[in-house]
Amino acid sequence: SQKIEQNSEALNIQEGKTATLTCNYTNYSPAYLQWYRQDPGRGPVFLLLIRENEKEKRKERLKVTFDTTLKQSLFHITASQPADSATYLCALPPTDSWGKLQFGAGTQVVVTP
Amino acid sequence: SQTIHQWPATLVQPVGSPLSLECTVEGTSNPNLYWYRQAAGRGLQLLFYSVGIGQISSEVPQNLSASRPQDRQFILSSKKLLLSDSGFYLCAWSVPPLRDEQFFGPGTRLTVL
């Protein structure tokens, strides 16, 4: 069965450092992978989409890599700030379906001053 | 610009009572619409999705149902709530293949007592 794994342990990081999150998947051949941010009590907010033919994508202080051989995406927050504290979710389209996404459980990031 | 509304924001209901949650989208036409549930500390579980008026696909068998009476209106219902129906309910929209990302509403926090 298709499975998405994100580190369930919270990532505690000091302000200014780089946070790196991992998203591993099995039994998928995704055309793209997405990352979302979710704050407590709010709906997820789309951050980045990276396609299978892209190795890396950047948006401001965010960087995403996508290795289809390793079946893994890395999400980096550089020069982290306390305002970056949130849960970050990765999402993939199911192989057999169109227009849907399956989400990982997310990794919580806590940035301390 | 597009906006998505959900109401109510919070709801406390007794076991066995009915449920109706509403979601409306503005500023886009013929979107895909989705209902998700998120239990405390858990990932997003896709409940229903719709690619058009009257077209509903159920992802998980349960005592919930969904309807799409208008292009930009999506309703989640139950005739008799269970304790296990408690959670954070999120509505989302997308317009594949133009925009593969999903845009989420503010959510409804449902507590069944």
Coordinates of C-alpha atoms in Angstrom, one line a residue:
Chain A
S1 CA 0.0 0.0 0.0
Q2 CA 1.1 3.6 -0.5
K3 CA 2.7 5.1 2.5
I4 CA 4.1 8.6 3.4
E5 CA 6.4 8.9 6.4
Q6 CA 7.4 12.1 8.2
N7 CA 9.3 12.3 11.4
S8 CA 6.7 12.2 14.2
E9 CA 9.1 13.8 16.7
A10 CA 9.1 17.5 17.0
L11 CA 12.1 19.3 15.6
N12 CA 13.4 21.9 18.1
I13 CA 15.8 24.3 16.6
Q14 CA 17.5 27.6 17.6
E15 CA 16.7 30.7 15.7
G16 CA 19.0 31.4 12.8
K17 CA 19.8 27.7 12.2
T18 CA 18.5 25.6 9.3
A19 CA 15.7 23.2 9.9
T20 CA 15.6 20.1 7.7
L21 CA 12.5 17.9 7.4
T22 CA 12.2 14.6 5.7
C23 CA 9.4 13.0 3.7
N24 CA 9.8 9.4 2.6
Y25 CA 7.3 7.5 0.5
T26 CA 6.7 4.0 -0.7
N27 CA 4.7 2.5 -3.5
Y28 CA 4.2 5.8 -5.2
S29 CA 5.4 7.1 -8.6
P30 CA 4.4 10.7 -8.0
A31 CA 4.5 13.3 -10.8
Y32 CA 5.0 16.0 -8.0
L33 CA 5.2 16.4 -4.3
Q34 CA 3.8 19.3 -2.2
W35 CA 4.6 20.9 1.1
Y36 CA 2.1 22.6 3.4
R37 CA 2.3 24.5 6.6
Q38 CA -0.3 24.1 9.3
D39 CA -0.6 26.3 12.4
P40 CA -2.6 25.1 15.4
G41 CA -6.4 25.3 14.9
R42 CA -6.0 26.4 11.2
G43 CA -6.2 24.7 7.8
P44 CA -3.0 23.8 6.0
V45 CA -1.4 26.4 3.7
F46 CA 0.3 25.5 0.5
L47 CA 4.0 26.3 0.4
L48 CA 5.8 24.6 -2.5
L49 CA 5.2 22.1 -5.3
I50 CA 8.2 20.3 -6.9
R51 CA 7.8 18.1 -10.0
E52 CA 9.5 14.8 -10.6
N53 CA 11.9 16.4 -13.2
E54 CA 13.0 19.1 -10.7
K55 CA 15.8 18.4 -8.3
E56 CA 15.4 21.5 -6.2
K57 CA 13.0 24.4 -5.7
R58 CA 13.3 27.5 -3.6
K59 CA 11.0 30.1 -2.3
E60 CA 12.4 32.8 -0.1
R61 CA 14.0 31.0 2.9
L62 CA 12.5 27.6 1.9
K63 CA 14.2 25.0 -0.2
V64 CA 12.8 21.6 -1.3
T65 CA 14.6 18.7 -2.9
F66 CA 13.0 15.7 -4.6
D67 CA 14.9 12.5 -5.1
T68 CA 12.7 10.0 -7.0
T69 CA 15.4 7.3 -6.7
L70 CA 15.5 7.5 -3.0
K71 CA 11.8 8.2 -2.8
Q72 CA 12.5 11.1 -0.6
S73 CA 11.9 14.9 -0.3
L74 CA 13.8 17.2 2.0
F75 CA 12.4 20.5 3.2
H76 CA 14.8 23.1 4.5
I77 CA 14.0 26.3 6.4
T78 CA 17.1 28.5 6.4
A79 CA 17.8 31.3 8.9
S80 CA 14.8 30.0 10.9
Q81 CA 12.7 32.4 12.9
P82 CA 10.2 31.8 15.8
A83 CA 7.4 32.6 13.3
D84 CA 8.4 29.5 11.3
S85 CA 7.1 27.4 14.2
A86 CA 4.3 25.2 12.8
T87 CA 3.6 21.7 11.6
Y88 CA 4.8 21.0 8.1
L89 CA 3.0 18.4 5.9
C90 CA 4.1 16.7 2.7
A91 CA 1.6 15.5 0.2
L92 CA 1.6 13.3 -2.8
P93 CA -1.0 12.4 -5.5
P94 CA -2.1 8.8 -5.4
T95 CA -0.8 6.8 -8.4
D96 CA -4.3 5.6 -9.3
S97 CA -6.2 8.7 -8.9
W98 CA -6.5 12.2 -10.3
G99 CA -7.0 15.4 -8.4
K100 CA -6.5 14.0 -5.0
L101 CA -3.7 14.2 -2.5
Q102 CA -2.5 12.0 0.4
F103 CA -0.9 13.8 3.3
G104 CA 1.8 12.7 5.6
A105 CA 1.1 13.2 9.4
G106 CA 3.4 16.1 9.5
T107 CA 6.5 17.2 11.5
Q108 CA 6.2 19.9 14.1
V109 CA 9.0 22.5 14.1
V110 CA 9.6 24.7 17.1
V111 CA 12.1 27.6 16.7
T112 CA 13.3 29.1 19.9
P113 CA 14.9 32.6 20.1
Chain B
S1 CA -9.3 36.4 -5.6
Q2 CA -10.5 33.1 -4.3
T3 CA -11.8 32.5 -0.8
I4 CA -13.2 29.6 1.0
H5 CA -15.7 29.7 3.9
Q6 CA -16.7 27.1 6.4
W7 CA -19.2 27.2 9.2
P8 CA -19.7 26.9 12.0
A9 CA -16.2 27.4 13.4
T10 CA -16.9 25.2 16.4
L11 CA -19.7 22.9 17.3
V12 CA -20.5 20.7 20.3
Q13 CA -23.1 18.1 19.7
P14 CA -24.6 15.2 21.7
V15 CA -24.1 11.6 20.4
G16 CA -27.0 10.6 18.1
S17 CA -27.7 14.1 16.9
P18 CA -27.6 15.2 13.3
L19 CA -24.8 17.2 11.7
S20 CA -24.5 19.6 8.8
L21 CA -21.3 21.5 8.0
E22 CA -21.2 23.8 5.1
C23 CA -18.4 25.0 2.8
T24 CA -18.6 27.6 0.1
V25 CA -15.9 28.7 -2.4
E26 CA -15.8 32.1 -4.1
G27 CA -13.8 33.4 -7.0
T28 CA -13.4 30.1 -9.0
S29 CA -15.5 27.9 -11.2
N30 CA -15.9 24.1 -11.3
P31 CA -13.4 23.4 -8.5
N32 CA -12.7 20.0 -7.1
L33 CA -13.9 20.0 -3.5
Y34 CA -12.7 17.9 -0.6
W35 CA -13.7 17.1 3.0
Y36 CA -11.0 16.1 5.4
R37 CA -11.0 15.1 9.0
Q38 CA -8.0 15.6 11.3
A39 CA -8.1 13.9 14.7
A40 CA -6.0 15.5 17.5
G41 CA -2.3 15.1 16.7
R42 CA -3.0 13.1 13.6
G43 CA -2.8 13.6 9.8
L44 CA -5.5 14.5 7.4
Q45 CA -7.9 11.8 6.4
L46 CA -9.8 12.4 3.1
L47 CA -13.5 11.7 3.6
F48 CA -15.1 12.8 0.4
Y49 CA -14.2 14.6 -2.8
S50 CA -16.3 16.0 -5.7
V51 CA -15.4 16.9 -9.2
G52 CA -18.7 18.4 -10.0
I53 CA -22.3 19.1 -9.0
G54 CA -23.9 15.9 -7.6
Q55 CA -20.7 13.9 -8.1
I56 CA -19.4 12.6 -4.7
S57 CA -16.7 10.0 -4.1
S58 CA -16.4 8.5 -0.6
E59 CA -13.0 7.5 0.6
V60 CA -13.8 6.0 3.9
P61 CA -17.0 4.1 4.9
Q62 CA -18.6 5.8 7.8
N63 CA -21.9 7.3 9.0
L64 CA -21.1 10.6 7.2
S65 CA -22.3 11.7 3.8
A66 CA -21.6 14.6 1.5
S67 CA -23.5 16.6 -1.0
R68 CA -22.7 19.2 -3.6
P69 CA -26.0 21.0 -4.5
Q70 CA -24.2 23.9 -6.3
D71 CA -20.9 24.3 -8.1
R72 CA -19.2 26.0 -5.2
Q73 CA -21.1 24.5 -2.2
F74 CA -20.1 21.4 -0.4
I75 CA -22.0 20.0 2.6
L76 CA -21.0 17.3 5.1
S77 CA -23.8 15.6 7.0
S78 CA -24.6 12.9 9.4
K79 CA -28.0 11.6 10.6
K80 CA -26.6 10.3 14.0
L81 CA -23.2 11.4 15.3
L82 CA -20.9 9.0 17.1
L83 CA -18.2 9.9 19.7
S84 CA -15.6 8.9 17.1
D85 CA -16.8 11.7 14.8
S86 CA -15.1 14.3 16.9
G87 CA -12.3 16.1 15.2
F88 CA -11.3 19.0 13.0
Y89 CA -13.1 19.1 9.7
L90 CA -11.5 20.9 6.8
C91 CA -12.9 21.7 3.4
A92 CA -10.5 22.3 0.5
W93 CA -10.7 23.2 -3.2
S94 CA -8.4 22.8 -6.2
V95 CA -8.6 23.2 -9.9
P96 CA -6.5 20.5 -11.5
P97 CA -4.7 20.4 -13.8
L98 CA -4.3 24.2 -13.8
R99 CA -3.5 24.3 -10.1
D100 CA -2.5 21.1 -8.4
E101 CA -2.3 22.5 -4.9
Q102 CA -5.2 22.5 -2.5
F103 CA -6.6 25.5 -0.7
F104 CA -8.1 24.9 2.7
G105 CA -10.8 26.6 4.7
P106 CA -10.5 27.6 8.3
G107 CA -12.0 24.4 9.6
T108 CA -14.8 23.3 12.0
R109 CA -13.9 21.9 15.4
L110 CA -16.5 19.3 16.2
T111 CA -16.9 17.8 19.7
V112 CA -19.3 15.0 20.2
L113 CA -20.3 14.4 23.8

